[in-house]
Coordinates of N, CA and C and ligand atoms in Angstrom, one line a residue:
X1 N 14.0 -0.5 -16.5 CA 14.6 0.3 -15.3 C 14.7 -1.1 -14.6
X2 N 15.9 -2.0 -14.5 CA 15.8 -2.8 -13.3 C 15.8 -2.6 -11.8
X3 N 15.5 -3.2 -10.9 CA 15.4 -2.5 -9.9 C 16.4 -3.1 -9.0
X4 N 16.8 -2.2 -8.4 CA 17.9 -2.9 -6.7 C 17.5 -2.6 -6.3
X5 N 17.4 -3.2 -5.4 CA 16.5 -2.9 -3.6 C 18.2 -3.1 -3.0
X6 N 17.4 -1.7 -2.4 CA 18.3 -1.2 -1.9 C 19.6 -1.7 -0.6
X7 N 20.5 -2.2 -0.3 CA 21.6 -2.9 0.9 C 20.2 -2.8 2.6
X8 N 19.8 -1.4 2.0 CA 19.3 -1.9 3.1 C 17.8 -2.0 3.9
X9 N 16.7 -2.5 3.0 CA 15.8 -3.0 3.3 C 15.2 -3.5 4.1
X10 N 14.4 -3.0 4.8 CA 13.9 -3.0 5.9 C 13.2 -4.6 6.2
X11 N 13.7 -5.4 7.4 CA 13.2 -6.7 7.7 C 12.5 -7.1 7.6
X12 N 11.5 -6.6 7.2 CA 9.8 -5.6 7.2 C 9.4 -6.3 6.2
X13 N 10.4 -6.8 5.0 CA 10.2 -7.1 3.6 C 9.8 -8.2 3.9
X14 N 11.3 -8.9 5.2 CA 11.2 -10.2 4.6 C 10.2 -11.6 6.0
X15 N 9.0 -11.1 5.8 CA 8.5 -11.6 7.0 C 8.1 -13.2 6.9
X16 N 8.3 -14.0 8.0 CA 8.5 -15.2 8.7 C 6.9 -15.5 9.0
X17 N 6.8 -16.2 7.9 CA 5.3 -16.9 7.5 C 4.8 -17.9 8.1
X18 N 3.3 -17.9 9.0 CA 2.8 -19.1 9.1 C 2.1 -19.9 7.9
X19 N 2.4 -21.4 8.0 CA 1.9 -22.8 6.7 C 0.6 -21.8 6.0
X20 N -0.6 -21.1 6.8 CA -1.5 -21.0 5.7 C -1.2 -19.4 4.8
X21 N -0.2 -19.1 5.4 CA 0.2 -17.6 5.0 C 0.7 -17.6 3.5
X22 N 0.9 -16.5 2.9 CA 1.4 -16.5 1.4 C 1.4 -14.6 1.6
X23 N 2.8 -15.0 1.0 CA 3.7 -13.1 0.7 C 3.8 -12.5 -0.2
X24 N 4.5 -12.2 -0.7 CA 4.8 -11.0 -2.0 C 5.5 -9.3 -1.8
X25 N 6.2 -9.4 -2.8 CA 7.5 -8.0 -2.5 C 7.5 -7.8 -3.6
X26 N 6.6 -6.5 -3.5 CA 6.5 -6.3 -5.0 C 7.3 -4.7 -4.8
X27 N 8.0 -3.8 -5.8 CA 8.9 -3.1 -6.5 C 8.1 -1.8 -7.3
X28 N 8.6 -1.1 -7.3 CA 8.5 0.2 -8.1 C 8.9 1.2 -8.0
X29 N 9.8 2.2 -9.0 CA 11.0 2.5 -9.3 C 9.8 4.1 -9.5
X30 N 9.7 5.4 -9.1 CA 8.8 6.2 -9.0 C 10.1 7.4 -9.7
X31 N 9.6 8.1 -10.9 CA 10.7 9.1 -11.6 C 10.1 10.6 -10.5
X32 N 9.9 10.8 -9.2 CA 9.6 11.7 -8.0 C 10.3 11.8 -6.8
X33 N 10.5 13.0 -6.5 CA 11.4 12.4 -5.4 C 10.8 11.9 -3.8
X34 N 11.2 11.6 -3.3 CA 10.6 10.9 -1.8 C 10.0 11.6 -0.8
X35 N 10.3 13.1 -1.1 CA 9.0 13.7 0.2 C 7.7 13.6 -0.5
X36 N 8.0 14.2 -2.4 CA 6.4 14.0 -2.5 C 6.0 13.2 -3.2
X37 N 6.3 11.2 -2.8 CA 6.3 10.5 -3.2 C 5.0 9.9 -1.5
X38 N 5.9 9.8 -0.3 CA 5.8 9.8 0.7 C 4.2 10.8 1.2
X39 N 3.9 11.7 0.8 CA 3.4 13.8 1.5 C 1.6 12.3 0.6
X40 N 1.4 10.8 -0.2 CA 0.9 10.9 -0.7 C 0.8 9.7 0.1
X41 N 1.6 8.5 0.0 CA 0.9 7.3 0.8 C 0.7 7.5 2.3
X42 N 1.3 8.6 2.8 CA 1.2 8.2 4.0 C -0.4 9.0 4.4
X43 N -1.0 9.6 3.8 CA -1.9 10.6 3.6 C -2.8 8.9 4.5
X44 N -2.9 8.8 5.4 CA -3.6 7.8 5.0 C -5.9 7.3 5.3
X45 N -5.6 8.6 5.2 CA -7.0 9.5 5.6 C -7.5 9.0 3.5
X46 N -6.6 9.7 2.8 CA -6.7 9.4 1.4 C -6.5 8.5 0.5
X47 N -6.3 7.3 0.5 CA -5.9 6.8 -0.6 C -6.4 7.0 -1.7
X48 N -7.5 7.3 -2.1 CA -8.3 7.3 -3.2 C -6.9 8.3 -4.1
X49 N -6.2 8.1 -3.7 CA -5.0 9.3 -4.8 C -4.2 9.0 -5.3
X50 N -3.7 7.5 -4.6 CA -3.4 6.9 -5.5 C -4.1 5.4 -5.5
X51 N -5.0 4.7 -5.2 CA -5.1 3.5 -5.9 C -6.6 3.7 -5.8
X52 N -6.8 3.6 -6.9 CA -7.7 3.2 -8.5 C -9.1 2.7 -8.3
X53 N -9.0 1.7 -7.4 CA -10.2 0.9 -6.4 C -11.2 1.5 -5.6
X54 N -10.4 2.8 -5.3 CA -11.3 3.6 -3.9 C -12.2 4.5 -4.2
X55 N -12.9 4.2 -3.9 CA -14.5 5.4 -4.8 C -14.5 6.2 -3.6
X56 N -14.1 6.7 -2.0 CA -14.7 7.0 -1.3 C -14.6 6.9 0.3
X57 N -13.0 7.2 1.3 CA -12.6 6.4 2.7 C -12.4 7.8 3.2
X58 N -13.1 7.5 4.9 CA -13.7 8.1 5.9 C -12.3 7.5 7.2
X59 N -12.4 7.8 8.0 CA -11.6 7.8 9.0 C -12.8 7.4 10.1
X60 N -13.1 6.4 10.6 CA -13.7 5.8 11.6 C -13.8 5.3 12.8
X61 N -12.8 5.6 13.8 CA -11.9 5.5 14.8 C -11.0 6.6 14.8
X62 N -10.7 6.7 16.2 CA -9.3 7.4 16.5 C -8.5 8.4 15.8
X63 N -7.6 9.2 15.7 CA -6.7 10.8 14.8 C -6.8 10.3 13.9
X64 N -7.1 11.5 12.5 CA -6.9 10.6 11.4 C -5.4 10.9 11.0
X65 N -4.3 9.8 10.4 CA -3.4 9.3 9.8 C -2.5 9.3 12.2
X66 N -3.0 8.9 13.0 CA -2.3 8.4 13.8 C -1.9 6.9 14.0
X67 N -0.9 6.5 14.3 CA -1.3 4.8 14.7 C -3.0 4.7 15.5
X68 N -3.0 3.4 15.3 CA -4.1 2.9 15.9 C -5.5 3.5 15.1
X69 N -5.7 4.7 13.8 CA -6.5 4.9 13.2 C -7.8 3.9 12.6
X70 N -8.8 4.0 12.2 CA -9.6 3.3 11.7 C -10.2 3.6 10.5
X71 N -10.1 3.1 9.4 CA -10.2 4.0 8.4 C -11.5 3.1 7.5
X72 N -12.6 3.6 7.1 CA -13.3 2.8 5.6 C -13.0 3.0 4.8
X73 N -12.7 1.6 4.0 CA -12.9 2.0 2.5 C -13.3 1.4 1.9
X74 N -14.2 2.7 1.1 CA -15.6 2.2 -0.1 C -15.2 1.4 -1.7
X75 N -15.4 0.6 -1.8 CA -14.5 0.4 -3.4 C -15.2 0.6 -4.3
X76 N -15.2 0.5 -5.4 CA -15.4 0.2 -7.2 C -16.8 -0.8 -7.1
X77 N -18.1 -0.5 -8.3 CA -18.8 -1.5 -8.7 C -17.8 -2.4 -9.0
X78 N -18.4 -3.9 -9.2 CA -17.4 -4.9 -10.0 C -16.3 -5.3 -9.5
X79 N -16.1 -5.2 -8.3 CA -15.6 -5.4 -7.2 C -16.1 -7.1 -6.7
X80 N -15.1 -8.2 -6.0 CA -15.7 -8.4 -5.3 C -16.4 -8.6 -3.7
X81 N -16.0 -7.0 -3.7 CA -16.2 -6.6 -2.0 C -16.5 -5.5 -2.5
X82 N -17.2 -5.1 -0.7 CA -17.7 -3.7 -1.1 C -16.7 -2.6 -0.9
X83 N -16.2 -2.6 1.2 CA -16.0 -2.2 1.7 C -14.6 -3.1 2.3
X84 N -14.1 -2.0 3.5 CA -13.3 -2.9 4.2 C -12.0 -1.7 5.2
X85 N -12.6 -2.4 5.8 CA -11.7 -1.7 7.6 C -10.8 -2.0 8.0
X86 N -9.9 -1.0 7.5 CA -8.4 -1.3 7.8 C -8.3 -0.2 9.3
X87 N -6.7 -1.3 9.4 CA -6.1 0.0 10.8 C -4.6 0.6 9.9
X88 N -4.4 2.0 10.2 CA -3.0 2.1 10.5 C -1.8 2.2 12.0
X89 N -0.9 1.6 11.2 CA 0.0 0.4 12.0 C 1.0 0.5 12.1
X90 N 1.9 1.3 11.3 CA 3.3 2.1 11.9 C 3.1 3.3 10.6
X91 N 2.8 4.3 11.2 CA 3.6 5.4 10.0 C 4.8 6.1 10.8
X92 N 6.1 6.0 9.7 CA 7.4 6.5 10.2 C 8.2 7.1 9.2
X93 N 7.8 9.0 9.7 CA 8.3 9.6 9.3 C 9.2 9.6 8.2
X94 N 10.6 9.7 9.3 CA 11.9 9.6 9.1 C 12.3 8.5 8.2
X95 N 11.8 7.3 8.5 CA 12.4 6.2 7.5 C 11.3 6.1 6.6
X96 N 10.4 7.3 6.7 CA 9.4 6.8 4.4 C 9.4 5.3 5.0
X97 N 8.6 5.0 6.4 CA 7.4 3.2 6.7 C 6.2 3.2 6.5
X98 N 5.1 3.3 6.2 CA 4.2 3.0 6.7 C 3.3 1.6 6.3
X99 N 2.3 1.4 7.3 CA 2.0 0.3 7.4 C 0.8 -0.2 7.5
X100 N -0.5 -0.7 7.3 CA -1.6 -0.8 7.6 C -1.5 -2.3 7.6
X101 N -3.2 -2.8 8.2 CA -4.2 -4.6 8.3 C -5.1 -3.9 8.2
X102 N -5.8 -5.2 7.4 CA -7.2 -5.3 6.9 C -7.7 -5.5 7.7
X103 N -8.9 -4.7 8.7 CA -9.1 -6.2 9.7 C -10.6 -6.4 10.1
X104 N -11.2 -5.9 8.8 CA -13.0 -6.1 8.5 C -13.1 -5.5 7.3
X105 N -14.6 -6.1 7.3 CA -15.2 -6.2 5.9 C -16.1 -7.1 4.8
X106 N -16.6 -7.3 3.7 CA -17.2 -8.0 3.3 C -16.4 -8.3 2.0
X107 N -15.0 -9.0 1.9 CA -14.2 -9.3 1.2 C -13.8 -10.6 1.7
X108 N -13.0 -11.1 0.6 CA -12.2 -12.1 1.1 C -10.6 -12.1 1.5
X109 N -10.4 -11.9 1.5 CA -9.4 -11.1 2.3 C -9.0 -11.6 4.1
X110 N -8.5 -12.4 4.3 CA -8.4 -12.1 6.1 C -7.1 -12.2 6.4
X111 N -6.5 -11.4 7.1 CA -5.3 -11.4 8.1 C -4.0 -10.5 7.6
X112 N -4.4 -9.9 6.2 CA -3.5 -9.4 5.8 C -3.6 -8.3 5.6
X113 N -2.3 -7.5 6.3 CA -0.9 -6.5 6.8 C -0.1 -6.1 5.0
X114 N 0.2 -4.9 5.6 CA 0.8 -4.9 4.1 C 2.1 -3.5 4.4
X115 N 3.4 -3.3 4.3 CA 3.5 -2.8 5.0 C 4.9 -2.1 3.2
X116 N 5.0 -0.4 3.9 CA 5.7 0.2 2.4 C 6.3 0.6 2.4
X117 N 8.3 0.7 2.1 CA 9.2 1.9 2.0 C 9.3 2.5 1.3
X118 N 9.9 2.8 1.0 CA 10.1 4.2 0.1 C 11.8 4.6 0.6
X119 N 12.7 4.4 -0.3 CA 14.4 4.2 -1.0 C 14.4 6.1 -1.7
X120 N 15.0 6.8 -1.6 CA 15.0 7.8 -1.8 C 16.6 7.3 -3.2
X121 N 16.4 7.6 -4.0 CA 17.5 7.3 -5.9 C 18.2 8.4 -5.9
X122 N 18.5 9.6 -5.0 CA 18.8 10.6 -6.0 C 18.3 11.6 -5.0
X123 N 18.3 12.9 -6.1 CA 16.5 13.3 -5.4 C 15.9 13.7 -6.3
X124 N 15.8 12.9 -7.0 CA 14.8 13.8 -8.1 C 14.2 11.8 -8.7
X125 N 14.5 10.7 -7.7 CA 13.8 9.3 -7.6 C 12.9 9.2 -6.3
X126 N 12.6 7.5 -6.4 CA 11.4 6.9 -5.2 C 11.6 5.6 -5.3
X127 N 12.6 4.9 -5.1 CA 12.4 3.7 -5.3 C 11.4 3.0 -4.1
X128 N 10.3 2.0 -4.7 CA 9.4 1.8 -3.3 C 9.0 -0.1 -3.7
X129 N 9.3 -0.8 -1.9 CA 9.0 -0.9 -2.9 C 7.4 -2.0 -0.8
X130 N 6.7 -2.7 -1.2 CA 6.1 -2.7 -0.2 C 5.4 -5.1 -0.4
X131 N 5.5 -5.4 0.8 CA 5.6 -6.7 1.5 C 3.9 -6.4 2.1
X132 N 3.8 -7.5 1.4 CA 2.1 -7.9 2.2 C 1.6 -9.9 2.6
X133 N 1.2 -10.3 3.1 CA 0.9 -11.3 3.7 C -0.2 -11.7 4.0
X134 N -0.7 -12.8 4.1 CA -2.1 -13.0 4.1 C -1.9 -14.3 4.3
X135 N -3.1 -14.6 4.5 CA -3.2 -15.8 4.9 C -4.5 -16.2 3.3
X136 N -4.1 -17.4 2.9 CA -4.3 -18.4 2.2 C -6.2 -18.2 2.1
X137 N -6.8 -17.9 1.2 CA -8.4 -17.9 1.4 C -8.4 -19.0 1.5
X138 N -10.2 -19.1 2.2 CA -10.2 -20.8 2.0 C -10.4 -21.7 1.0
X139 N -11.0 -20.4 0.1 CA -11.6 -21.7 -2.0 C -10.0 -21.6 -1.9
X140 N -9.4 -20.9 -2.0 CA -8.2 -21.4 -3.1 C -6.6 -21.6 -2.6
X141 N -6.0 -21.4 -3.6 CA -4.5 -22.4 -3.0 C -4.1 -20.6 -2.5
X142 N -2.5 -21.1 -2.3 CA -1.7 -19.8 -1.9 C -1.4 -18.5 -3.2
X143 N -1.0 -19.3 -4.1 CA -0.6 -18.4 -5.7 C -2.3 -18.2 -5.8
X144 N -3.3 -18.9 -5.8 CA -4.0 -17.8 -6.3 C -4.6 -16.3 -5.2
X145 N -4.6 -16.3 -4.2 CA -4.1 -15.6 -3.4 C -4.1 -14.0 -3.4
X146 N -2.4 -14.6 -3.8 CA -1.6 -14.0 -4.2 C -1.6 -13.7 -5.5
X147 N -2.0 -14.8 -6.2 CA -1.9 -13.6 -7.8 C -3.0 -12.7 -7.2
X148 N -4.3 -12.4 -7.3 CA -5.1 -11.8 -6.8 C -4.8 -10.2 -6.5
X149 N -4.5 -10.6 -4.6 CA -3.5 -9.6 -4.7 C -2.4 -8.7 -5.5
X150 N -1.6 -9.7 -5.6 CA -0.6 -8.8 -6.7 C -1.5 -8.0 -7.7
X151 N -2.2 -8.3 -8.9 CA -2.5 -7.3 -9.3 C -3.7 -5.8 -8.7
X152 N -4.2 -6.3 -7.6 CA -4.7 -5.0 -7.1 C -3.5 -4.3 -6.4
X153 N -2.1 -5.0 -6.0 CA -1.4 -3.6 -4.9 C -0.1 -2.9 -6.5
X154 N 0.2 -4.4 -7.5 CA 0.4 -3.4 -9.1 C -0.1 -2.7 -9.6
X155 N -1.4 -3.0 -9.1 CA -2.1 -1.5 -10.4 C -1.9 0.2 -8.9
X156 N -2.0 -0.1 -8.1 CA -1.8 1.0 -6.8 C -0.1 1.3 -7.1
X157 N 0.1 0.3 -7.2 CA 2.0 1.0 -7.4 C 2.1 2.3 -9.0
X158 N 1.0 0.9 -9.7 CA 2.0 2.3 -11.4 C 0.8 3.5 -11.0
X159 N -0.3 3.0 -10.4 CA -1.2 4.7 -10.4 C 0.1 5.2 -9.3
X160 N 0.0 5.1 -8.6 CA 1.5 5.8 -7.1 C 2.7 6.7 -7.8
X161 N 3.2 5.5 -9.0 CA 4.1 6.4 -10.1 C 3.6 7.9 -10.4
X162 N 2.6 7.1 -11.4 CA 1.9 8.1 -12.5 C 1.2 9.8 -11.2
X163 N 0.4 9.6 -10.1 CA 0.4 10.4 -9.2 C 1.2 10.9 -8.7
X164 N 2.3 10.7 -8.4 CA 3.6 11.3 -8.3 C 4.4 12.0 -9.6
X165 N 4.4 11.1 -10.3 CA 5.1 11.7 -11.6 C 4.6 13.1 -11.6
X166 N 3.5 12.8 -11.7 CA 2.4 14.4 -12.5 C 2.5 15.5 -11.3
X167 N 2.2 15.1 -9.6 CA 2.4 16.0 -9.0 C 4.0 17.0 -8.6
X168 N 5.1 15.2 -8.7 CA 7.0 16.3 -9.2 C 6.7 17.5 -9.9
X169 N 6.3 16.9 -11.2 CA 6.0 17.3 -12.4 C 6.1 19.1 -12.9
X170 N 4.6 19.4 -12.0 CA 3.6 20.7 -12.1 C 4.6 21.6 -10.9
X171 N 5.2 20.4 -10.6 CA 5.8 21.2 -8.9 C 7.1 22.1 -9.6
X172 N 8.2 21.4 -10.4 CA 8.3 21.7 -11.3 C 8.3 23.2 -12.3
X173 N 6.9 23.4 -13.0 CA 6.9 24.1 -14.1 C 6.5 24.9 -12.8
X174 N 6.3 25.0 -12.1 CA 5.7 26.3 -11.2 C 7.5 27.3 -10.5
X175 N 8.7 26.5 -10.5 CA 9.6 27.2 -10.2 C 10.2 28.0 -11.3
Ligands
A8S201 C1 -4.7 -1.9 -1.2 C2 -4.6 -4.0 -1.3 C3 -5.6 -4.7 -1.5 C4 -6.9 -4.4 -1.6 C5 -8.1 -4.7 -1.5 C6 -5.5 -6.0 -1.8 C7 -9.0 -4.1 -2.1 O1 -9.6 -3.0 -1.7 C8 -10.3 -4.8 -3.2 C9 -10.4 -5.6 -3.4 C10 -10.7 -6.1 -3.1 O2 -11.5 -7.7 -2.8 C11 -10.4 -6.8 -1.1 O3 -3.4 -1.7 -0.7 C12 -10.6 -5.0 -1.0 O4 -5.6 -1.3 -1.1 C13 -9.7 -3.1 -4.4 C14 -11.9 -3.8 -0.6 C15 -9.7 -5.5 0.8

């Protein structure tokens, strides 16, 4: 299916970049209501529900799922990092927009921030748009940095789609 960006797509998805930054916007269409997808992505405390590399997560500062809180994410072994500290930057339940930044960790992602918006496409489909901005890694080109991050974000979006569609399917069976 060809993704049609909604006409009202938030300007957050057109960031102004500094010379050392790179950015990418990824799209995913999900056959599940926006409420189901939002329940997953707005749960900042539990990214492991749809991010396959996340092994565990806990809130280390602030109140869970309130803007400003920090989470510590531990990732699967075999990756070039073991953990990441991330701050919830935006959580807009009305417009279904959430965003976080990576503040530290033992990885090489510097100044990473991401914003995700959901757009209901009728009652049973959701368009997801995710844009991230990151500093080009020291030893890598912008293209290499974005290729690495794109791989992770695409996998997260595909997993989100599968998990949300499973949940929506189960909910339907109970009716
Ligand atoms: C996200 C996005 C990213 C997560 C990256 C880019 C990460 O969790 C993984 C490998 C790394 O090297 C960096 O939405 C880090 O989570 C899977 C640990 C941050």
